[in-house]
Amino acid sequence: MAENELQQIHNLLIQLQDVLKKKFALEREIEELPKNLSGKRSELIKANEEFLALTKKYNLAKETANRTALDYETAFNQRVSSEKKMESVTTQREFDALSKEIEEAKITETGLNKAKKATQEEVDNLAALVSEKQAALDAMTAEVSSQEAELEAQVNEKKAEIASYEETCQEIKAQGIADSIYSKFASIVKNKNGLGIVPVHGQVCQGCNMILPVQFVNDVHIGNSTMYCPYCSRILFYEESEDAVDYSAELQNFEEDDQNVTADFGQDVDIDLDNI
Ligand SMILES: [Zn+2]
Protein backbone atom coordinates (compact mmCIF):
# COMPACT_ATOMS: atom_id res chain seq x y z
CA MET A 1 0.00 0.00 0.00
CA ALA A 2 1.46 3.35 -0.98
CA GLU A 3 2.23 5.73 1.87
CA ASN A 4 -0.04 8.46 0.59
CA GLU A 5 -2.84 5.94 0.22
CA LEU A 6 -2.52 5.02 3.91
CA GLN A 7 -2.31 8.72 4.73
CA GLN A 8 -5.58 9.19 2.86
CA ILE A 9 -7.20 6.34 4.84
CA HIS A 10 -5.97 7.88 8.10
CA ASN A 11 -7.41 11.26 7.12
CA LEU A 12 -10.73 9.55 6.38
CA LEU A 13 -10.60 7.71 9.72
CA ILE A 14 -10.03 10.99 11.56
CA GLN A 15 -13.09 12.47 9.82
CA LEU A 16 -15.04 9.29 10.54
CA GLN A 17 -14.01 9.35 14.21
CA ASP A 18 -15.55 12.79 14.60
CA VAL A 19 -18.90 11.68 13.18
CA LEU A 20 -18.91 8.31 14.99
CA LYS A 21 -18.24 10.07 18.29
CA LYS A 22 -21.35 12.22 17.85
CA LYS A 23 -23.40 9.22 16.71
CA PHE A 24 -22.39 7.07 19.70
CA ALA A 25 -23.01 9.95 22.10
CA LEU A 26 -26.59 10.18 20.80
CA GLU A 27 -27.05 6.41 21.09
CA ARG A 28 -25.93 6.59 24.71
CA GLU A 29 -28.33 9.48 25.32
CA ILE A 30 -31.20 7.36 23.98
CA GLU A 31 -30.18 4.44 26.23
CA GLU A 32 -30.25 6.73 29.24
CA LEU A 33 -33.60 8.36 28.40
CA PRO A 34 -36.13 5.60 29.27
CA LYS A 35 -34.59 5.19 32.74
CA ASN A 36 -35.87 8.66 33.65
CA LEU A 37 -39.46 7.53 33.20
CA SER A 38 -39.37 3.97 34.50
CA GLY A 39 -39.62 5.29 38.08
CA LYS A 40 -42.70 7.34 37.25
CA ARG A 41 -44.28 4.45 35.39
CA SER A 42 -43.94 2.15 38.40
CA GLU A 43 -45.28 4.93 40.66
CA LEU A 44 -48.30 5.16 38.39
CA ILE A 45 -48.83 1.39 38.45
CA LYS A 46 -48.64 1.46 42.26
CA ALA A 47 -51.07 4.40 42.45
CA ASN A 48 -53.49 2.53 40.15
CA GLU A 49 -53.33 -0.56 42.36
CA GLU A 50 -53.94 1.52 45.48
CA PHE A 51 -56.86 3.25 43.79
CA LEU A 52 -58.36 -0.09 42.80
CA ALA A 53 -58.10 -1.32 46.40
CA LEU A 54 -59.71 1.90 47.64
CA THR A 55 -62.57 1.58 45.14
CA LYS A 56 -63.15 -1.99 46.31
CA LYS A 57 -63.27 -0.82 49.92
CA TYR A 58 -65.69 1.98 48.94
CA ASN A 59 -68.03 -0.45 47.15
CA LEU A 60 -68.01 -2.82 50.12
CA ALA A 61 -68.80 0.08 52.46
CA LYS A 62 -71.72 1.08 50.20
CA GLU A 63 -73.08 -2.47 50.30
CA THR A 64 -72.82 -2.55 54.11
CA ALA A 65 -74.49 0.88 54.38
CA ASN A 66 -77.34 -0.19 52.07
CA ARG A 67 -77.85 -3.40 54.00
CA THR A 68 -77.83 -1.55 57.33
CA ALA A 69 -80.31 1.03 55.99
CA LEU A 70 -82.65 -1.78 54.92
CA ASP A 71 -82.28 -3.52 58.28
CA TYR A 72 -83.07 -0.23 60.01
CA GLU A 73 -86.14 0.28 57.85
CA THR A 74 -87.36 -3.24 58.69
CA ALA A 75 -86.81 -2.62 62.43
CA PHE A 76 -88.60 0.74 62.17
CA ASN A 77 -91.61 -0.83 60.43
CA GLN A 78 -91.68 -3.64 62.93
CA ARG A 79 -91.77 -1.22 65.87
CA VAL A 80 -94.53 0.87 64.22
CA SER A 81 -96.60 -2.23 63.47
CA SER A 82 -96.13 -3.49 67.05
CA GLU A 83 -97.27 -0.10 68.34
CA LYS A 84 -100.34 -0.28 66.08
CA LYS A 85 -101.21 -3.71 67.48
CA MET A 86 -101.34 -2.05 70.92
CA GLU A 87 -104.63 -0.33 69.88
CA SER A 88 -106.38 -3.73 69.59
CA VAL A 89 -104.90 -5.33 72.73
CA THR A 90 -107.61 -6.76 75.03
CA THR A 91 -105.83 -8.72 77.76
CA GLN A 92 -103.09 -7.81 80.23
CA ARG A 93 -101.09 -10.79 79.01
CA GLU A 94 -101.26 -9.57 75.41
CA PHE A 95 -100.34 -6.06 76.62
CA ASP A 96 -97.27 -7.33 78.50
CA ALA A 97 -96.08 -9.47 75.59
CA LEU A 98 -96.53 -6.61 73.11
CA SER A 99 -94.86 -4.10 75.44
CA LYS A 100 -91.85 -6.38 75.61
CA GLU A 101 -91.88 -6.76 71.82
CA ILE A 102 -92.01 -2.97 71.34
CA GLU A 103 -89.20 -2.42 73.85
CA GLU A 104 -86.98 -4.92 72.04
CA ALA A 105 -87.91 -3.44 68.65
CA LYS A 106 -86.90 0.02 69.94
CA ILE A 107 -83.51 -1.24 71.09
CA THR A 108 -82.90 -2.94 67.72
CA GLU A 109 -84.10 0.16 65.88
CA THR A 110 -81.84 2.49 67.89
CA GLY A 111 -78.83 0.24 67.38
CA LEU A 112 -79.47 -0.03 63.66
CA ASN A 113 -80.03 3.71 63.37
CA LYS A 114 -76.59 4.29 64.90
CA ALA A 115 -75.05 1.67 62.60
CA LYS A 116 -76.79 3.24 59.61
CA LYS A 117 -75.34 6.67 60.42
CA ALA A 118 -71.88 5.22 61.03
CA THR A 119 -71.83 3.18 57.82
CA GLN A 120 -73.15 6.14 55.82
CA GLU A 121 -70.44 8.33 57.33
CA GLU A 122 -67.84 5.75 56.28
CA VAL A 123 -69.30 5.79 52.75
CA ASP A 124 -69.17 9.60 52.63
CA ASN A 125 -65.57 9.67 53.85
CA LEU A 126 -64.52 7.03 51.35
CA ALA A 127 -66.39 8.81 48.54
CA ALA A 128 -64.41 11.99 49.29
CA LEU A 129 -61.17 9.99 49.36
CA VAL A 130 -62.03 8.22 46.08
CA SER A 131 -62.69 11.50 44.32
CA GLU A 132 -59.48 13.01 45.76
CA LYS A 133 -57.39 10.01 44.70
CA GLN A 134 -59.12 9.88 41.31
CA ALA A 135 -58.10 13.49 40.65
CA ALA A 136 -54.50 12.79 41.74
CA LEU A 137 -54.37 9.66 39.58
CA ASP A 138 -55.77 11.52 36.55
CA ALA A 139 -53.14 14.23 36.98
CA MET A 140 -50.39 11.63 37.35
CA THR A 141 -51.58 9.70 34.28
CA ALA A 142 -51.70 12.90 32.24
CA GLU A 143 -48.21 13.85 33.41
CA VAL A 144 -46.72 10.46 32.56
CA SER A 145 -48.47 10.45 29.16
CA SER A 146 -47.19 13.89 28.32
CA GLN A 147 -43.68 12.96 29.45
CA GLU A 148 -43.82 9.78 27.41
CA ALA A 149 -44.90 11.74 24.37
CA GLU A 150 -42.09 14.20 24.97
CA LEU A 151 -39.65 11.33 25.41
CA GLU A 152 -40.80 9.71 22.19
CA ALA A 153 -40.31 13.01 20.38
CA GLN A 154 -36.80 13.31 21.81
CA VAL A 155 -35.95 9.73 20.83
CA ASN A 156 -37.26 10.29 17.31
CA GLU A 157 -35.28 13.49 16.98
CA LYS A 158 -32.08 11.77 18.13
CA LYS A 159 -32.77 8.78 15.85
CA ALA A 160 -33.09 11.15 12.89
CA GLU A 161 -29.76 12.75 13.82
CA ILE A 162 -28.17 9.31 14.19
CA ALA A 163 -29.46 8.31 10.73
CA SER A 164 -27.95 11.46 9.26
CA TYR A 165 -24.58 10.76 10.98
CA GLU A 166 -24.75 7.17 9.77
CA GLU A 167 -25.23 8.45 6.23
CA THR A 168 -22.17 10.70 6.60
CA CYS A 169 -20.18 7.72 7.97
CA GLN A 170 -21.10 5.67 4.91
CA GLU A 171 -20.11 8.55 2.61
CA ILE A 172 -16.69 8.77 4.31
CA LYS A 173 -16.32 4.97 4.21
CA ALA A 174 -17.12 4.92 0.50
CA GLN A 175 -14.12 7.15 -0.13
CA GLY A 176 -11.75 4.29 0.69
CA ILE A 177 -12.20 2.52 4.04
CA ALA A 178 -12.45 -1.28 3.87
CA ASP A 179 -15.38 -3.02 5.62
CA SER A 180 -13.08 -4.85 8.05
CA ILE A 181 -11.27 -1.68 9.11
CA TYR A 182 -14.54 0.25 9.34
CA SER A 183 -16.19 -2.17 11.76
CA LYS A 184 -13.06 -2.58 13.92
CA PHE A 185 -12.53 1.16 13.97
CA ALA A 186 -16.16 1.85 14.90
CA SER A 187 -15.89 -0.58 17.85
CA ILE A 188 -12.66 1.05 19.02
CA VAL A 189 -14.13 4.57 18.83
CA LYS A 190 -17.22 3.36 20.71
CA ASN A 191 -15.30 1.61 23.47
CA LYS A 192 -12.27 3.87 23.78
CA ASN A 193 -13.86 7.22 24.61
CA GLY A 194 -14.21 8.32 21.01
CA LEU A 195 -10.52 7.97 20.22
CA GLY A 196 -9.82 5.29 17.62
CA ILE A 197 -6.80 6.66 15.76
CA VAL A 198 -3.81 8.17 17.55
CA PRO A 199 -0.28 9.26 16.66
CA VAL A 200 2.90 7.60 17.82
CA HIS A 201 5.36 10.16 19.22
CA GLY A 202 8.83 8.70 19.33
CA GLN A 203 7.99 5.22 20.58
CA VAL A 204 4.96 6.13 22.63
CA CYS A 205 1.33 5.44 21.66
CA GLN A 206 -0.53 8.67 22.37
CA GLY A 207 -3.69 6.73 23.10
CA CYS A 208 -2.44 4.63 26.03
CA ASN A 209 1.08 6.09 26.63
CA MET A 210 2.68 2.66 26.34
CA ILE A 211 6.16 2.35 24.86
CA LEU A 212 6.15 0.37 21.63
CA PRO A 213 9.01 -1.76 20.24
CA VAL A 214 11.37 -0.02 17.80
CA GLN A 215 10.66 -2.37 14.92
CA PHE A 216 6.93 -1.98 15.44
CA VAL A 217 7.27 1.84 15.40
CA ASN A 218 9.38 1.54 12.25
CA ASP A 219 6.58 -0.42 10.61
CA VAL A 220 4.09 2.26 11.63
CA HIS A 221 6.45 4.89 10.21
CA ILE A 222 6.91 3.02 6.92
CA GLY A 223 3.12 2.86 6.65
CA ASN A 224 2.62 -0.24 4.54
CA SER A 225 -0.57 -1.25 6.26
CA THR A 226 -2.97 -0.27 9.01
CA MET A 227 -1.31 -0.90 12.39
CA TYR A 228 -3.13 -1.35 15.69
CA CYS A 229 -1.60 -0.56 19.08
CA PRO A 230 -1.02 -3.94 20.78
CA TYR A 231 -1.97 -2.40 24.14
CA CYS A 232 -5.05 -0.26 23.45
CA SER A 233 -6.04 -1.56 19.97
CA ARG A 234 -6.20 1.93 18.49
CA ILE A 235 -5.07 2.56 14.92
CA LEU A 236 -1.64 4.21 14.88
CA PHE A 237 0.01 6.71 12.58
CA TYR A 238 3.46 8.16 12.82
CA GLU A 239 3.87 11.81 13.73
CA GLU A 240 7.13 13.70 14.21
CA SER A 241 7.29 15.13 17.70
CA GLU A 242 9.78 17.32 19.54
CA ASP A 243 9.07 15.83 22.96
CA ALA A 244 9.62 12.28 21.74
CA VAL A 245 11.91 10.26 24.03
CA ASP A 246 14.19 7.64 22.56
CA TYR A 247 13.54 4.35 24.33
CA SER A 248 15.50 2.20 21.91
CA ALA A 249 18.39 1.64 24.35
CA GLU A 250 16.02 0.57 27.14
CA LEU A 251 14.04 -1.62 24.82
CA GLN A 252 17.24 -3.18 23.54
CA ASN A 253 18.04 -4.34 27.10
CA PHE A 254 14.45 -5.48 27.52
CA GLU A 255 14.60 -7.54 24.35
CA GLU A 256 17.86 -9.14 25.43
CA ASP A 257 16.14 -10.28 28.63
CA ASP A 258 13.41 -11.96 26.68
CA GLN A 259 13.87 -12.67 23.03
CA ASN A 260 10.19 -13.41 22.55
CA VAL A 261 8.91 -10.15 23.91
CA THR A 262 8.12 -8.66 20.51
CA ALA A 263 6.82 -11.86 19.01
CA ASP A 264 3.22 -10.72 19.38
CA PHE A 265 3.78 -7.29 17.92
CA GLY A 266 3.07 -6.58 14.32
CA GLN A 267 0.49 -5.63 11.79
CA ASP A 268 -1.17 -9.03 11.95
CA VAL A 269 -1.86 -8.74 15.65
CA ASP A 270 -5.28 -10.19 16.30
CA ILE A 271 -7.42 -7.55 17.90
CA ASP A 272 -9.89 -9.02 20.33
CA LEU A 273 -12.66 -6.47 20.02
CA ASP A 274 -14.74 -8.11 22.75
CA ASN A 275 -12.13 -7.11 25.29
CA ILE A 276 -11.71 -3.52 24.21
ZN1 LIG B 1 -2.03 2.33 22.64
mmCIF file of C-alpha atoms and ligand atoms in Angstrom:
data_model
loop_
_atom_site.group_PDB
_atom_site.id
_atom_site.type_symbol
_atom_site.label_atom_id
_atom_site.label_comp_id
_atom_site.label_asym_id
_atom_site.label_seq_id
_atom_site.Cartn_x
_atom_site.Cartn_y
_atom_site.Cartn_z
ATOM 1 C CA MET A 1 0.000 0.000 0.000
ATOM 2 C CA ALA A 2 1.461 3.352 -0.977
ATOM 3 C CA GLU A 3 2.234 5.729 1.866
ATOM 4 C CA ASN A 4 -0.037 8.463 0.588
ATOM 5 C CA GLU A 5 -2.840 5.942 0.217
ATOM 6 C CA LEU A 6 -2.522 5.016 3.906
ATOM 7 C CA GLN A 7 -2.307 8.717 4.733
ATOM 8 C CA GLN A 8 -5.578 9.188 2.861
ATOM 9 C CA ILE A 9 -7.197 6.341 4.844
ATOM 10 C CA HIS A 10 -5.974 7.881 8.104
ATOM 11 C CA ASN A 11 -7.411 11.255 7.116
ATOM 12 C CA LEU A 12 -10.728 9.550 6.385
ATOM 13 C CA LEU A 13 -10.600 7.706 9.720
ATOM 14 C CA ILE A 14 -10.031 10.994 11.556
ATOM 15 C CA GLN A 15 -13.088 12.468 9.818
ATOM 16 C CA LEU A 16 -15.039 9.289 10.540
ATOM 17 C CA GLN A 17 -14.015 9.351 14.206
ATOM 18 C CA ASP A 18 -15.550 12.785 14.596
ATOM 19 C CA VAL A 19 -18.900 11.676 13.177
ATOM 20 C CA LEU A 20 -18.910 8.306 14.987
ATOM 21 C CA LYS A 21 -18.239 10.066 18.291
ATOM 22 C CA LYS A 22 -21.352 12.219 17.854
ATOM 23 C CA LYS A 23 -23.404 9.221 16.711
ATOM 24 C CA PHE A 24 -22.388 7.067 19.702
ATOM 25 C CA ALA A 25 -23.014 9.950 22.103
ATOM 26 C CA LEU A 26 -26.592 10.180 20.802
ATOM 27 C CA GLU A 27 -27.053 6.406 21.088
ATOM 28 C CA ARG A 28 -25.927 6.588 24.714
ATOM 29 C CA GLU A 29 -28.327 9.484 25.321
ATOM 30 C CA ILE A 30 -31.200 7.358 23.977
ATOM 31 C CA GLU A 31 -30.177 4.444 26.228
ATOM 32 C CA GLU A 32 -30.250 6.732 29.236
ATOM 33 C CA LEU A 33 -33.595 8.359 28.404
ATOM 34 C CA PRO A 34 -36.126 5.599 29.271
ATOM 35 C CA LYS A 35 -34.590 5.185 32.735
ATOM 36 C CA ASN A 36 -35.868 8.657 33.651
ATOM 37 C CA LEU A 37 -39.461 7.526 33.201
ATOM 38 C CA SER A 38 -39.366 3.972 34.498
ATOM 39 C CA GLY A 39 -39.622 5.293 38.081
ATOM 40 C CA LYS A 40 -42.704 7.338 37.246
ATOM 41 C CA ARG A 41 -44.285 4.448 35.392
ATOM 42 C CA SER A 42 -43.942 2.150 38.403
ATOM 43 C CA GLU A 43 -45.276 4.933 40.664
ATOM 44 C CA LEU A 44 -48.300 5.162 38.389
ATOM 45 C CA ILE A 45 -48.832 1.386 38.453
ATOM 46 C CA LYS A 46 -48.640 1.460 42.258
ATOM 47 C CA ALA A 47 -51.073 4.402 42.448
ATOM 48 C CA ASN A 48 -53.486 2.532 40.150
ATOM 49 C CA GLU A 49 -53.329 -0.561 42.364
ATOM 50 C CA GLU A 50 -53.940 1.524 45.476
ATOM 51 C CA PHE A 51 -56.861 3.250 43.795
ATOM 52 C CA LEU A 52 -58.362 -0.091 42.797
ATOM 53 C CA ALA A 53 -58.101 -1.320 46.404
ATOM 54 C CA LEU A 54 -59.708 1.899 47.642
ATOM 55 C CA THR A 55 -62.574 1.584 45.141
ATOM 56 C CA LYS A 56 -63.152 -1.990 46.307
ATOM 57 C CA LYS A 57 -63.267 -0.818 49.923
ATOM 58 C CA TYR A 58 -65.688 1.979 48.938
ATOM 59 C CA ASN A 59 -68.035 -0.454 47.151
ATOM 60 C CA LEU A 60 -68.007 -2.825 50.119
ATOM 61 C CA ALA A 61 -68.795 0.080 52.461
ATOM 62 C CA LYS A 62 -71.720 1.079 50.203
ATOM 63 C CA GLU A 63 -73.082 -2.470 50.296
ATOM 64 C CA THR A 64 -72.822 -2.549 54.110
ATOM 65 C CA ALA A 65 -74.486 0.875 54.384
ATOM 66 C CA ASN A 66 -77.339 -0.195 52.074
ATOM 67 C CA ARG A 67 -77.855 -3.400 53.998
ATOM 68 C CA THR A 68 -77.831 -1.547 57.333
ATOM 69 C CA ALA A 69 -80.310 1.030 55.989
ATOM 70 C CA LEU A 70 -82.654 -1.781 54.924
ATOM 71 C CA ASP A 71 -82.284 -3.518 58.279
ATOM 72 C CA TYR A 72 -83.071 -0.234 60.009
ATOM 73 C CA GLU A 73 -86.137 0.276 57.849
ATOM 74 C CA THR A 74 -87.364 -3.237 58.690
ATOM 75 C CA ALA A 75 -86.812 -2.615 62.430
ATOM 76 C CA PHE A 76 -88.596 0.745 62.165
ATOM 77 C CA ASN A 77 -91.612 -0.828 60.430
ATOM 78 C CA GLN A 78 -91.679 -3.644 62.925
ATOM 79 C CA ARG A 79 -91.767 -1.221 65.867
ATOM 80 C CA VAL A 80 -94.530 0.871 64.223
ATOM 81 C CA SER A 81 -96.600 -2.231 63.465
ATOM 82 C CA SER A 82 -96.132 -3.492 67.053
ATOM 83 C CA GLU A 83 -97.272 -0.104 68.342
ATOM 84 C CA LYS A 84 -100.340 -0.282 66.076
ATOM 85 C CA LYS A 85 -101.213 -3.709 67.485
ATOM 86 C CA MET A 86 -101.338 -2.048 70.916
ATOM 87 C CA GLU A 87 -104.626 -0.330 69.880
ATOM 88 C CA SER A 88 -106.378 -3.729 69.594
ATOM 89 C CA VAL A 89 -104.899 -5.330 72.729
ATOM 90 C CA THR A 90 -107.605 -6.757 75.025
ATOM 91 C CA THR A 91 -105.835 -8.716 77.758
ATOM 92 C CA GLN A 92 -103.094 -7.805 80.227
ATOM 93 C CA ARG A 93 -101.094 -10.785 79.012
ATOM 94 C CA GLU A 94 -101.263 -9.571 75.407
ATOM 95 C CA PHE A 95 -100.340 -6.063 76.624
ATOM 96 C CA ASP A 96 -97.272 -7.334 78.500
ATOM 97 C CA ALA A 97 -96.079 -9.469 75.594
ATOM 98 C CA LEU A 98 -96.532 -6.609 73.109
ATOM 99 C CA SER A 99 -94.860 -4.102 75.442
ATOM 100 C CA LYS A 100 -91.851 -6.378 75.611
ATOM 101 C CA GLU A 101 -91.878 -6.756 71.816
ATOM 102 C CA ILE A 102 -92.008 -2.967 71.340
ATOM 103 C CA GLU A 103 -89.204 -2.423 73.848
ATOM 104 C CA GLU A 104 -86.976 -4.923 72.039
ATOM 105 C CA ALA A 105 -87.910 -3.443 68.652
ATOM 106 C CA LYS A 106 -86.905 0.023 69.936
ATOM 107 C CA ILE A 107 -83.510 -1.242 71.088
ATOM 108 C CA THR A 108 -82.900 -2.944 67.718
ATOM 109 C CA GLU A 109 -84.096 0.158 65.880
ATOM 110 C CA THR A 110 -81.838 2.490 67.887
ATOM 111 C CA GLY A 111 -78.832 0.237 67.377
ATOM 112 C CA LEU A 112 -79.469 -0.035 63.657
ATOM 113 C CA ASN A 113 -80.027 3.709 63.372
ATOM 114 C CA LYS A 114 -76.586 4.290 64.896
ATOM 115 C CA ALA A 115 -75.051 1.671 62.602
ATOM 116 C CA LYS A 116 -76.794 3.242 59.606
ATOM 117 C CA LYS A 117 -75.344 6.670 60.418
ATOM 118 C CA ALA A 118 -71.875 5.221 61.033
ATOM 119 C CA THR A 119 -71.831 3.182 57.816
ATOM 120 C CA GLN A 120 -73.154 6.144 55.824
ATOM 121 C CA GLU A 121 -70.438 8.335 57.332
ATOM 122 C CA GLU A 122 -67.839 5.750 56.285
ATOM 123 C CA VAL A 123 -69.302 5.793 52.752
ATOM 124 C CA ASP A 124 -69.167 9.600 52.633
ATOM 125 C CA ASN A 125 -65.569 9.669 53.854
ATOM 126 C CA LEU A 126 -64.518 7.027 51.349
ATOM 127 C CA ALA A 127 -66.386 8.815 48.536
ATOM 128 C CA ALA A 128 -64.407 11.986 49.294
ATOM 129 C CA LEU A 129 -61.166 9.995 49.362
ATOM 130 C CA VAL A 130 -62.026 8.221 46.082
ATOM 131 C CA SER A 131 -62.689 11.505 44.317
ATOM 132 C CA GLU A 132 -59.484 13.011 45.757
ATOM 133 C CA LYS A 133 -57.387 10.011 44.699
ATOM 134 C CA GLN A 134 -59.116 9.884 41.310
ATOM 135 C CA ALA A 135 -58.095 13.488 40.652
ATOM 136 C CA ALA A 136 -54.497 12.786 41.736
ATOM 137 C CA LEU A 137 -54.373 9.660 39.582
ATOM 138 C CA ASP A 138 -55.767 11.521 36.551
ATOM 139 C CA ALA A 139 -53.142 14.233 36.980
ATOM 140 C CA MET A 140 -50.393 11.634 37.352
ATOM 141 C CA THR A 141 -51.575 9.704 34.281
ATOM 142 C CA ALA A 142 -51.702 12.900 32.244
ATOM 143 C CA GLU A 143 -48.214 13.853 33.412
ATOM 144 C CA VAL A 144 -46.716 10.464 32.559
ATOM 145 C CA SER A 145 -48.467 10.451 29.160
ATOM 146 C CA SER A 146 -47.186 13.892 28.320
ATOM 147 C CA GLN A 147 -43.677 12.957 29.454
ATOM 148 C CA GLU A 148 -43.823 9.776 27.414
ATOM 149 C CA ALA A 149 -44.902 11.745 24.366
ATOM 150 C CA GLU A 150 -42.089 14.200 24.965
ATOM 151 C CA LEU A 151 -39.649 11.328 25.414
ATOM 152 C CA GLU A 152 -40.799 9.706 22.194
ATOM 153 C CA ALA A 153 -40.305 13.006 20.377
ATOM 154 C CA GLN A 154 -36.805 13.309 21.813
ATOM 155 C CA VAL A 155 -35.947 9.733 20.829
ATOM 156 C CA ASN A 156 -37.264 10.287 17.307
ATOM 157 C CA GLU A 157 -35.277 13.492 16.977
ATOM 158 C CA LYS A 158 -32.082 11.766 18.130
ATOM 159 C CA LYS A 159 -32.768 8.779 15.851
ATOM 160 C CA ALA A 160 -33.093 11.146 12.886
ATOM 161 C CA GLU A 161 -29.764 12.751 13.821
ATOM 162 C CA ILE A 162 -28.170 9.306 14.190
ATOM 163 C CA ALA A 163 -29.457 8.313 10.733
ATOM 164 C CA SER A 164 -27.953 11.456 9.265
ATOM 165 C CA TYR A 165 -24.584 10.765 10.983
ATOM 166 C CA GLU A 166 -24.750 7.172 9.765
ATOM 167 C CA GLU A 167 -25.231 8.454 6.227
ATOM 168 C CA THR A 168 -22.170 10.698 6.605
ATOM 169 C CA CYS A 169 -20.184 7.723 7.971
ATOM 170 C CA GLN A 170 -21.101 5.667 4.908
ATOM 171 C CA GLU A 171 -20.109 8.553 2.611
ATOM 172 C CA ILE A 172 -16.692 8.770 4.310
ATOM 173 C CA LYS A 173 -16.323 4.970 4.210
ATOM 174 C CA ALA A 174 -17.122 4.917 0.501
ATOM 175 C CA GLN A 175 -14.117 7.148 -0.127
ATOM 176 C CA GLY A 176 -11.754 4.287 0.693
ATOM 177 C CA ILE A 177 -12.203 2.522 4.039
ATOM 178 C CA ALA A 178 -12.449 -1.284 3.870
ATOM 179 C CA ASP A 179 -15.375 -3.021 5.623
ATOM 180 C CA SER A 180 -13.078 -4.850 8.050
ATOM 181 C CA ILE A 181 -11.266 -1.676 9.113
ATOM 182 C CA TYR A 182 -14.541 0.246 9.335
ATOM 183 C CA SER A 183 -16.190 -2.175 11.765
ATOM 184 C CA LYS A 184 -13.059 -2.578 13.917
ATOM 185 C CA PHE A 185 -12.528 1.160 13.973
ATOM 186 C CA ALA A 186 -16.164 1.853 14.905
ATOM 187 C CA SER A 187 -15.894 -0.578 17.852
ATOM 188 C CA ILE A 188 -12.658 1.048 19.024
ATOM 189 C CA VAL A 189 -14.132 4.571 18.827
ATOM 190 C CA LYS A 190 -17.216 3.360 20.710
ATOM 191 C CA ASN A 191 -15.298 1.609 23.468
ATOM 192 C CA LYS A 192 -12.271 3.869 23.783
ATOM 193 C CA ASN A 193 -13.864 7.216 24.611
ATOM 194 C CA GLY A 194 -14.212 8.319 21.008
ATOM 195 C CA LEU A 195 -10.516 7.971 20.220
ATOM 196 C CA GLY A 196 -9.823 5.293 17.619
ATOM 197 C CA ILE A 197 -6.802 6.663 15.763
ATOM 198 C CA VAL A 198 -3.810 8.165 17.548
ATOM 199 C CA PRO A 199 -0.278 9.261 16.660
ATOM 200 C CA VAL A 200 2.899 7.605 17.816
ATOM 201 C CA HIS A 201 5.356 10.156 19.224
ATOM 202 C CA GLY A 202 8.833 8.701 19.326
ATOM 203 C CA GLN A 203 7.993 5.224 20.580
ATOM 204 C CA VAL A 204 4.957 6.132 22.634
ATOM 205 C CA CYS A 205 1.331 5.436 21.663
ATOM 206 C CA GLN A 206 -0.530 8.670 22.365
ATOM 207 C CA GLY A 207 -3.691 6.730 23.097
ATOM 208 C CA CYS A 208 -2.436 4.632 26.029
ATOM 209 C CA ASN A 209 1.078 6.090 26.632
ATOM 210 C CA MET A 210 2.677 2.664 26.340
ATOM 211 C CA ILE A 211 6.162 2.349 24.860
ATOM 212 C CA LEU A 212 6.145 0.372 21.630
ATOM 213 C CA PRO A 213 9.011 -1.756 20.238
ATOM 214 C CA VAL A 214 11.374 -0.017 17.804
ATOM 215 C CA GLN A 215 10.663 -2.373 14.918
ATOM 216 C CA PHE A 216 6.933 -1.975 15.444
ATOM 217 C CA VAL A 217 7.269 1.840 15.396
ATOM 218 C CA ASN A 218 9.379 1.543 12.248
ATOM 219 C CA ASP A 219 6.576 -0.421 10.607
ATOM 220 C CA VAL A 220 4.091 2.260 11.629
ATOM 221 C CA HIS A 221 6.446 4.889 10.209
ATOM 222 C CA ILE A 222 6.907 3.020 6.919
ATOM 223 C CA GLY A 223 3.125 2.859 6.648
ATOM 224 C CA ASN A 224 2.621 -0.240 4.538
ATOM 225 C CA SER A 225 -0.569 -1.248 6.258
ATOM 226 C CA THR A 226 -2.968 -0.268 9.010
ATOM 227 C CA MET A 227 -1.306 -0.902 12.390
ATOM 228 C CA TYR A 228 -3.125 -1.354 15.685
ATOM 229 C CA CYS A 229 -1.600 -0.561 19.083
ATOM 230 C CA PRO A 230 -1.022 -3.941 20.776
ATOM 231 C CA TYR A 231 -1.973 -2.400 24.138
ATOM 232 C CA CYS A 232 -5.052 -0.264 23.446
ATOM 233 C CA SER A 233 -6.037 -1.558 19.967
ATOM 234 C CA ARG A 234 -6.197 1.935 18.491
ATOM 235 C CA ILE A 235 -5.066 2.558 14.920
ATOM 236 C CA LEU A 236 -1.644 4.212 14.876
ATOM 237 C CA PHE A 237 0.008 6.708 12.576
ATOM 238 C CA TYR A 238 3.459 8.156 12.824
ATOM 239 C CA GLU A 239 3.867 11.814 13.732
ATOM 240 C CA GLU A 240 7.131 13.696 14.209
ATOM 241 C CA SER A 241 7.287 15.130 17.695
ATOM 242 C CA GLU A 242 9.781 17.322 19.544
ATOM 243 C CA ASP A 243 9.070 15.827 22.956
ATOM 244 C CA ALA A 244 9.624 12.279 21.736
ATOM 245 C CA VAL A 245 11.915 10.261 24.026
ATOM 246 C CA ASP A 246 14.188 7.641 22.557
ATOM 247 C CA TYR A 247 13.537 4.350 24.333
ATOM 248 C CA SER A 248 15.499 2.201 21.907
ATOM 249 C CA ALA A 249 18.391 1.638 24.351
ATOM 250 C CA GLU A 250 16.018 0.568 27.137
ATOM 251 C CA LEU A 251 14.044 -1.616 24.818
ATOM 252 C CA GLN A 252 17.242 -3.177 23.543
ATOM 253 C CA ASN A 253 18.038 -4.344 27.097
ATOM 254 C CA PHE A 254 14.452 -5.483 27.518
ATOM 255 C CA GLU A 255 14.596 -7.538 24.348
ATOM 256 C CA GLU A 256 17.857 -9.139 25.433
ATOM 257 C CA ASP A 257 16.137 -10.280 28.633
ATOM 258 C CA ASP A 258 13.413 -11.957 26.683
ATOM 259 C CA GLN A 259 13.869 -12.668 23.028
ATOM 260 C CA ASN A 260 10.187 -13.412 22.554
ATOM 261 C CA VAL A 261 8.912 -10.155 23.913
ATOM 262 C CA THR A 262 8.119 -8.660 20.512
ATOM 263 C CA ALA A 263 6.823 -11.858 19.011
ATOM 264 C CA ASP A 264 3.218 -10.720 19.379
ATOM 265 C CA PHE A 265 3.775 -7.290 17.916
ATOM 266 C CA GLY A 266 3.075 -6.575 14.323
ATOM 267 C CA GLN A 267 0.492 -5.628 11.787
ATOM 268 C CA ASP A 268 -1.166 -9.028 11.946
ATOM 269 C CA VAL A 269 -1.861 -8.741 15.648
ATOM 270 C CA ASP A 270 -5.282 -10.195 16.300
ATOM 271 C CA ILE A 271 -7.422 -7.554 17.905
ATOM 272 C CA ASP A 272 -9.895 -9.021 20.331
ATOM 273 C CA LEU A 273 -12.664 -6.466 20.020
ATOM 274 C CA ASP A 274 -14.740 -8.112 22.753
ATOM 275 C CA ASN A 275 -12.125 -7.114 25.295
ATOM 276 C CA ILE A 276 -11.711 -3.523 24.206
HETATM 277 ZN ZN ZN B 1 -2.025 2.327 22.636
#
